[in-house]
Amino acid sequence: MTFRVAVLASGSGSNFEALCHALNSPHQLAHIALLICNVPNAGVLVRAEKLGVPHVVLTPGDFASRMAFDEAILKVLQDNKIEAVCLAGYMRLVGPVLTRAFRGKMLNIHPALLPSFPGLHAVRQAIEKRVKISGCTVHFVDEGIDTGPIISQASVEVFDTDTEETLAARILQKEHKLYAQAIEGLASGRICLGAQGTEFKEPHE
Ligand code: GRF
């Protein structure tokens, strides 16, 4: 039985595509089985079409409230027998309807070394602060903004000549690998959310 993962995305979808390439082959434990997108013309939809991954567009404006929107997402996830959810450039706060239903099974990737630079424009903040090292973080999603327990991080050097674009591109390369590894860990049970935060288990435990 493969571990069925859904990606929630709003933008270009390079992480979505990288995850599909890394995971959607027969010998992998996890499989990107569904994309849910909240922006009707987002680039990620073109990628899903090309890759043959089922995709659903849900537009927040069509729903009476944030909760009704999240409930609709939850129904799609349940109808598709999704076991874990990956946020990948999903530009909306995820409410308690979803965080509770997928506690310990919902991940996010953020383009900074959390807890530094949470929220929007993380790469720009890193440039403005003239940090020498930045990177990306995969973490469990809780109700806060980029506050959930950290699973893994990868670092990149920041050069004086970097712009937001050049640094973001270098960080993205790291994101693509780090995210797939984290999902594999979750699918195998090696990574899980315990009472004290992220737990890492050895394969024989
Ligand atoms: C990534 O930098 C990710 O860390 C952030 O949003 C961006 C999404 O990029 N959460 P893409 O759409 O996957 O290319």
Short mmCIF file of N, CA, C and O in Angstrom, two decimals, residues 34-116:
data_model
loop_
_atom_site.label_atom_id
_atom_site.label_comp_id
_atom_site.label_asym_id
_atom_site.label_seq_id
_atom_site.Cartn_x
_atom_site.Cartn_y
_atom_site.Cartn_z
N LEU A 34 -2.48 13.62 -5.43
CA LEU A 34 -3.46 14.68 -5.68
C LEU A 34 -2.82 16.05 -5.47
O LEU A 34 -1.99 16.23 -4.58
N LEU A 35 -3.24 17.00 -6.31
CA LEU A 35 -2.89 18.41 -6.08
C LEU A 35 -4.20 19.17 -5.82
O LEU A 35 -5.17 19.00 -6.57
N ILE A 36 -4.19 19.99 -4.79
CA ILE A 36 -5.30 20.92 -4.60
C ILE A 36 -4.73 22.33 -4.71
O ILE A 36 -3.73 22.66 -4.05
N CYS A 37 -5.35 23.14 -5.57
CA CYS A 37 -4.84 24.49 -5.82
C CYS A 37 -5.97 25.48 -5.58
O CYS A 37 -7.11 25.22 -5.94
N ASN A 38 -5.64 26.62 -4.97
CA ASN A 38 -6.67 27.62 -4.66
C ASN A 38 -6.62 28.81 -5.62
O ASN A 38 -7.30 29.80 -5.40
N VAL A 39 -5.77 28.72 -6.66
CA VAL A 39 -5.64 29.83 -7.63
C VAL A 39 -5.87 29.25 -9.03
O VAL A 39 -5.06 28.45 -9.52
N PRO A 40 -6.98 29.63 -9.68
CA PRO A 40 -7.38 28.96 -10.93
C PRO A 40 -6.33 28.97 -12.05
O PRO A 40 -6.28 28.03 -12.82
N ASN A 41 -5.50 30.00 -12.15
CA ASN A 41 -4.54 30.02 -13.28
C ASN A 41 -3.10 29.76 -12.82
O ASN A 41 -2.16 30.13 -13.52
N ALA A 42 -2.91 29.13 -11.70
CA ALA A 42 -1.55 28.94 -11.16
C ALA A 42 -0.74 27.98 -12.04
O ALA A 42 -1.27 27.01 -12.60
N GLY A 43 0.55 28.26 -12.13
CA GLY A 43 1.45 27.44 -12.93
C GLY A 43 1.48 25.98 -12.48
O GLY A 43 1.70 25.07 -13.30
N VAL A 44 1.25 25.75 -11.21
CA VAL A 44 1.30 24.38 -10.70
C VAL A 44 0.27 23.48 -11.39
O VAL A 44 0.50 22.28 -11.54
N LEU A 45 -0.82 24.07 -11.87
CA LEU A 45 -1.85 23.26 -12.54
C LEU A 45 -1.35 22.74 -13.88
O LEU A 45 -1.67 21.61 -14.27
N VAL A 46 -0.55 23.56 -14.55
CA VAL A 46 0.03 23.12 -15.83
C VAL A 46 0.96 21.94 -15.58
O VAL A 46 0.98 20.94 -16.31
N ARG A 47 1.74 22.05 -14.50
CA ARG A 47 2.67 20.95 -14.17
C ARG A 47 1.89 19.67 -13.86
O ARG A 47 2.28 18.58 -14.27
N ALA A 48 0.79 19.80 -13.10
CA ALA A 48 0.01 18.61 -12.73
C ALA A 48 -0.57 17.94 -13.97
O ALA A 48 -0.56 16.71 -14.10
N GLU A 49 -1.03 18.77 -14.89
CA GLU A 49 -1.59 18.25 -16.14
C GLU A 49 -0.53 17.45 -16.90
O GLU A 49 -0.77 16.32 -17.32
N LYS A 50 0.66 18.05 -17.02
CA LYS A 50 1.76 17.39 -17.75
C LYS A 50 2.18 16.09 -17.08
O LYS A 50 2.50 15.11 -17.74
N LEU A 51 2.19 16.11 -15.75
CA LEU A 51 2.66 14.94 -15.01
C LEU A 51 1.55 13.90 -14.82
O LEU A 51 1.80 12.82 -14.29
N GLY A 52 0.34 14.24 -15.21
CA GLY A 52 -0.77 13.31 -15.07
C GLY A 52 -1.19 13.08 -13.63
O GLY A 52 -1.66 11.99 -13.29
N VAL A 53 -1.03 14.10 -12.80
CA VAL A 53 -1.45 13.97 -11.40
C VAL A 53 -2.84 14.60 -11.25
O VAL A 53 -3.06 15.74 -11.66
N PRO A 54 -3.79 13.86 -10.67
CA PRO A 54 -5.13 14.43 -10.48
C PRO A 54 -5.09 15.75 -9.73
O PRO A 54 -4.32 15.89 -8.76
N HIS A 55 -5.87 16.72 -10.19
CA HIS A 55 -5.82 18.03 -9.55
C HIS A 55 -7.22 18.63 -9.42
O HIS A 55 -8.08 18.40 -10.26
N VAL A 56 -7.39 19.37 -8.35
CA VAL A 56 -8.68 19.98 -8.04
C VAL A 56 -8.42 21.45 -7.75
O VAL A 56 -7.48 21.77 -7.03
N VAL A 57 -9.24 22.32 -8.32
CA VAL A 57 -9.15 23.75 -8.00
C VAL A 57 -10.33 24.12 -7.11
O VAL A 57 -11.48 23.84 -7.45
N LEU A 58 -10.02 24.69 -5.98
CA LEU A 58 -11.07 25.20 -5.08
C LEU A 58 -10.77 26.67 -4.85
O LEU A 58 -9.67 27.02 -4.41
N THR A 59 -11.73 27.53 -5.17
CA THR A 59 -11.49 28.98 -5.08
C THR A 59 -12.15 29.52 -3.81
O THR A 59 -13.37 29.36 -3.64
N PRO A 60 -11.36 30.14 -2.94
CA PRO A 60 -11.92 30.62 -1.66
C PRO A 60 -13.16 31.50 -1.84
O PRO A 60 -14.09 31.42 -1.04
N GLY A 61 -13.20 32.32 -2.88
CA GLY A 61 -14.33 33.23 -3.10
C GLY A 61 -15.65 32.51 -3.29
O GLY A 61 -16.73 33.10 -3.15
N ASP A 62 -15.60 31.23 -3.62
CA ASP A 62 -16.83 30.46 -3.83
C ASP A 62 -17.42 29.95 -2.52
O ASP A 62 -18.44 29.26 -2.53
N PHE A 63 -16.75 30.23 -1.40
CA PHE A 63 -17.20 29.68 -0.12
C PHE A 63 -17.56 30.82 0.84
O PHE A 63 -16.96 31.90 0.79
N ALA A 64 -18.52 30.53 1.74
CA ALA A 64 -19.05 31.57 2.62
C ALA A 64 -18.04 31.98 3.69
O ALA A 64 -18.09 33.11 4.18
N SER A 65 -17.16 31.10 4.07
CA SER A 65 -16.23 31.41 5.15
C SER A 65 -14.96 30.61 4.97
O SER A 65 -14.90 29.65 4.19
N ARG A 66 -13.94 30.99 5.73
CA ARG A 66 -12.68 30.26 5.74
C ARG A 66 -12.91 28.81 6.16
O ARG A 66 -12.35 27.88 5.58
N MET A 67 -13.80 28.65 7.14
CA MET A 67 -14.05 27.30 7.64
C MET A 67 -14.73 26.44 6.57
O MET A 67 -14.38 25.27 6.37
N ALA A 68 -15.67 27.04 5.86
CA ALA A 68 -16.37 26.29 4.81
C ALA A 68 -15.38 25.88 3.72
O ALA A 68 -15.46 24.77 3.17
N PHE A 69 -14.43 26.76 3.43
CA PHE A 69 -13.42 26.44 2.42
C PHE A 69 -12.55 25.27 2.89
O PHE A 69 -12.33 24.30 2.14
N ASP A 70 -12.09 25.34 4.13
CA ASP A 70 -11.24 24.27 4.65
C ASP A 70 -12.02 22.94 4.75
O ASP A 70 -11.46 21.87 4.53
N GLU A 71 -13.31 23.05 5.05
CA GLU A 71 -14.13 21.82 5.11
C GLU A 71 -14.24 21.18 3.73
O GLU A 71 -14.22 19.96 3.59
N ALA A 72 -14.32 22.03 2.70
CA ALA A 72 -14.39 21.51 1.33
C ALA A 72 -13.07 20.82 0.98
O ALA A 72 -13.05 19.74 0.35
N ILE A 73 -11.96 21.42 1.39
CA ILE A 73 -10.66 20.78 1.14
C ILE A 73 -10.59 19.44 1.87
O ILE A 73 -10.18 18.42 1.30
N LEU A 74 -11.04 19.44 3.12
CA LEU A 74 -11.00 18.20 3.91
C LEU A 74 -11.81 17.10 3.22
O LEU A 74 -11.37 15.95 3.15
N LYS A 75 -12.95 17.46 2.68
CA LYS A 75 -13.79 16.45 2.01
C LYS A 75 -13.06 15.87 0.80
O LYS A 75 -13.05 14.65 0.59
N VAL A 76 -12.41 16.74 0.01
CA VAL A 76 -11.67 16.24 -1.16
C VAL A 76 -10.54 15.32 -0.69
O VAL A 76 -10.31 14.25 -1.29
N LEU A 77 -9.86 15.71 0.38
CA LEU A 77 -8.76 14.87 0.89
C LEU A 77 -9.30 13.51 1.34
O LEU A 77 -8.71 12.46 1.02
N GLN A 78 -10.40 13.53 2.05
CA GLN A 78 -10.97 12.26 2.54
C GLN A 78 -11.49 11.41 1.39
O GLN A 78 -11.25 10.20 1.36
N ASP A 79 -12.18 12.04 0.43
CA ASP A 79 -12.70 11.28 -0.71
C ASP A 79 -11.58 10.61 -1.49
O ASP A 79 -11.78 9.56 -2.10
N ASN A 80 -10.39 11.22 -1.46
CA ASN A 80 -9.26 10.67 -2.20
C ASN A 80 -8.34 9.81 -1.33
O ASN A 80 -7.23 9.48 -1.73
N LYS A 81 -8.81 9.51 -0.12
CA LYS A 81 -8.06 8.63 0.80
C LYS A 81 -6.62 9.10 1.01
O LYS A 81 -5.65 8.34 0.95
N ILE A 82 -6.49 10.43 1.24
CA ILE A 82 -5.18 11.03 1.43
C ILE A 82 -4.74 10.86 2.89
O ILE A 82 -5.49 11.11 3.82
N GLU A 83 -3.47 10.41 3.05
CA GLU A 83 -2.96 10.17 4.40
C GLU A 83 -2.09 11.31 4.93
O GLU A 83 -1.90 11.45 6.13
N ALA A 84 -1.49 12.08 4.02
CA ALA A 84 -0.65 13.19 4.46
C ALA A 84 -0.77 14.34 3.46
O ALA A 84 -1.08 14.12 2.28
N VAL A 85 -0.53 15.54 3.96
CA VAL A 85 -0.68 16.74 3.14
C VAL A 85 0.61 17.55 3.19
O VAL A 85 1.19 17.74 4.26
N CYS A 86 1.06 18.00 2.02
CA CYS A 86 2.25 18.86 1.95
C CYS A 86 1.84 20.22 1.42
O CYS A 86 1.31 20.32 0.31
N LEU A 87 2.11 21.25 2.21
CA LEU A 87 1.91 22.60 1.71
C LEU A 87 3.17 22.98 0.95
O LEU A 87 4.29 22.81 1.46
N ALA A 88 2.99 23.46 -0.27
CA ALA A 88 4.16 23.82 -1.08
C ALA A 88 3.84 25.12 -1.81
O ALA A 88 3.28 25.10 -2.91
N GLY A 89 4.16 26.23 -1.15
CA GLY A 89 3.81 27.52 -1.73
C GLY A 89 2.31 27.72 -1.69
O GLY A 89 1.71 28.25 -2.62
N TYR A 90 1.68 27.27 -0.60
CA TYR A 90 0.23 27.44 -0.43
C TYR A 90 0.02 28.74 0.34
O TYR A 90 0.36 28.83 1.53
N MET A 91 -0.49 29.76 -0.36
CA MET A 91 -0.49 31.11 0.20
C MET A 91 -1.76 31.42 0.99
O MET A 91 -2.38 32.47 0.80
N ARG A 92 -2.12 30.51 1.85
CA ARG A 92 -3.28 30.72 2.71
C ARG A 92 -3.02 30.11 4.06
O ARG A 92 -2.33 29.08 4.15
N LEU A 93 -3.57 30.72 5.08
CA LEU A 93 -3.47 30.12 6.42
C LEU A 93 -4.36 28.88 6.45
O LEU A 93 -5.49 28.91 5.96
N VAL A 94 -3.85 27.82 7.04
CA VAL A 94 -4.64 26.60 7.16
C VAL A 94 -5.31 26.63 8.53
O VAL A 94 -4.65 26.78 9.56
N GLY A 95 -6.62 26.50 8.54
CA GLY A 95 -7.36 26.61 9.80
C GLY A 95 -7.42 25.30 10.56
O GLY A 95 -6.98 24.25 10.08
N PRO A 96 -8.03 25.35 11.76
CA PRO A 96 -8.06 24.18 12.65
C PRO A 96 -8.78 22.97 12.07
O PRO A 96 -8.47 21.84 12.43
N VAL A 97 -9.74 23.19 11.17
CA VAL A 97 -10.44 22.05 10.55
C VAL A 97 -9.41 21.10 9.93
O VAL A 97 -9.49 19.87 10.07
N LEU A 98 -8.44 21.68 9.25
CA LEU A 98 -7.43 20.86 8.56
C LEU A 98 -6.28 20.47 9.48
O LEU A 98 -5.80 19.33 9.43
N THR A 99 -5.82 21.42 10.31
CA THR A 99 -4.65 21.08 11.14
C THR A 99 -5.01 19.97 12.13
O THR A 99 -4.18 19.11 12.43
N ARG A 100 -6.26 19.96 12.61
CA ARG A 100 -6.65 18.89 13.56
C ARG A 100 -6.81 17.56 12.83
O ARG A 100 -6.37 16.54 13.33
N ALA A 101 -7.43 17.60 11.66
CA ALA A 101 -7.66 16.34 10.93
C ALA A 101 -6.33 15.71 10.50
O ALA A 101 -6.24 14.49 10.40
N PHE A 102 -5.32 16.54 10.25
CA PHE A 102 -4.04 16.03 9.76
C PHE A 102 -2.90 16.33 10.74
O PHE A 102 -1.76 16.52 10.32
N ARG A 103 -3.20 16.31 12.01
CA ARG A 103 -2.15 16.56 13.00
C ARG A 103 -1.03 15.51 12.86
O ARG A 103 -1.29 14.30 12.82
N GLY A 104 0.18 16.00 12.71
CA GLY A 104 1.30 15.08 12.53
C GLY A 104 1.40 14.50 11.12
O GLY A 104 2.26 13.67 10.84
N LYS A 105 0.49 14.93 10.26
CA LYS A 105 0.49 14.41 8.88
C LYS A 105 0.43 15.55 7.88
O LYS A 105 0.10 15.33 6.71
N MET A 106 0.71 16.76 8.35
CA MET A 106 0.70 17.91 7.43
C MET A 106 2.03 18.64 7.57
O MET A 106 2.42 19.06 8.66
N LEU A 107 2.73 18.76 6.43
CA LEU A 107 4.05 19.39 6.43
C LEU A 107 4.01 20.67 5.61
O LEU A 107 3.19 20.84 4.72
N ASN A 108 4.97 21.54 5.93
CA ASN A 108 5.15 22.76 5.13
C ASN A 108 6.65 22.92 4.85
O ASN A 108 7.49 22.44 5.63
N ILE A 109 6.95 23.57 3.74
CA ILE A 109 8.35 23.94 3.49
C ILE A 109 8.43 25.45 3.44
O ILE A 109 7.57 26.11 2.83
N HIS A 110 9.47 25.98 4.09
CA HIS A 110 9.61 27.43 4.21
C HIS A 110 11.02 27.82 3.77
O HIS A 110 12.00 27.18 4.17
N PRO A 111 11.15 28.92 2.99
CA PRO A 111 12.47 29.26 2.44
C PRO A 111 13.34 30.09 3.37
O PRO A 111 13.84 31.15 2.99
N ALA A 112 13.51 29.63 4.59
CA ALA A 112 14.44 30.26 5.55
C ALA A 112 14.73 29.24 6.63
O ALA A 112 14.04 28.21 6.74
N LEU A 113 15.74 29.56 7.43
CA LEU A 113 16.08 28.67 8.54
C LEU A 113 15.24 29.11 9.74
O LEU A 113 15.63 29.98 10.52
N LEU A 114 14.06 28.53 9.86
CA LEU A 114 13.18 28.87 10.99
C LEU A 114 13.90 28.55 12.30
O LEU A 114 14.70 27.61 12.35
N PRO A 115 13.67 29.29 13.38
CA PRO A 115 12.61 30.28 13.53
C PRO A 115 12.95 31.66 12.97
O PRO A 115 12.20 32.61 13.21
N SER A 116 14.06 31.81 12.25
CA SER A 116 14.31 33.11 11.60
C SER A 116 13.39 33.29 10.40
O SER A 116 13.15 32.34 9.65
#
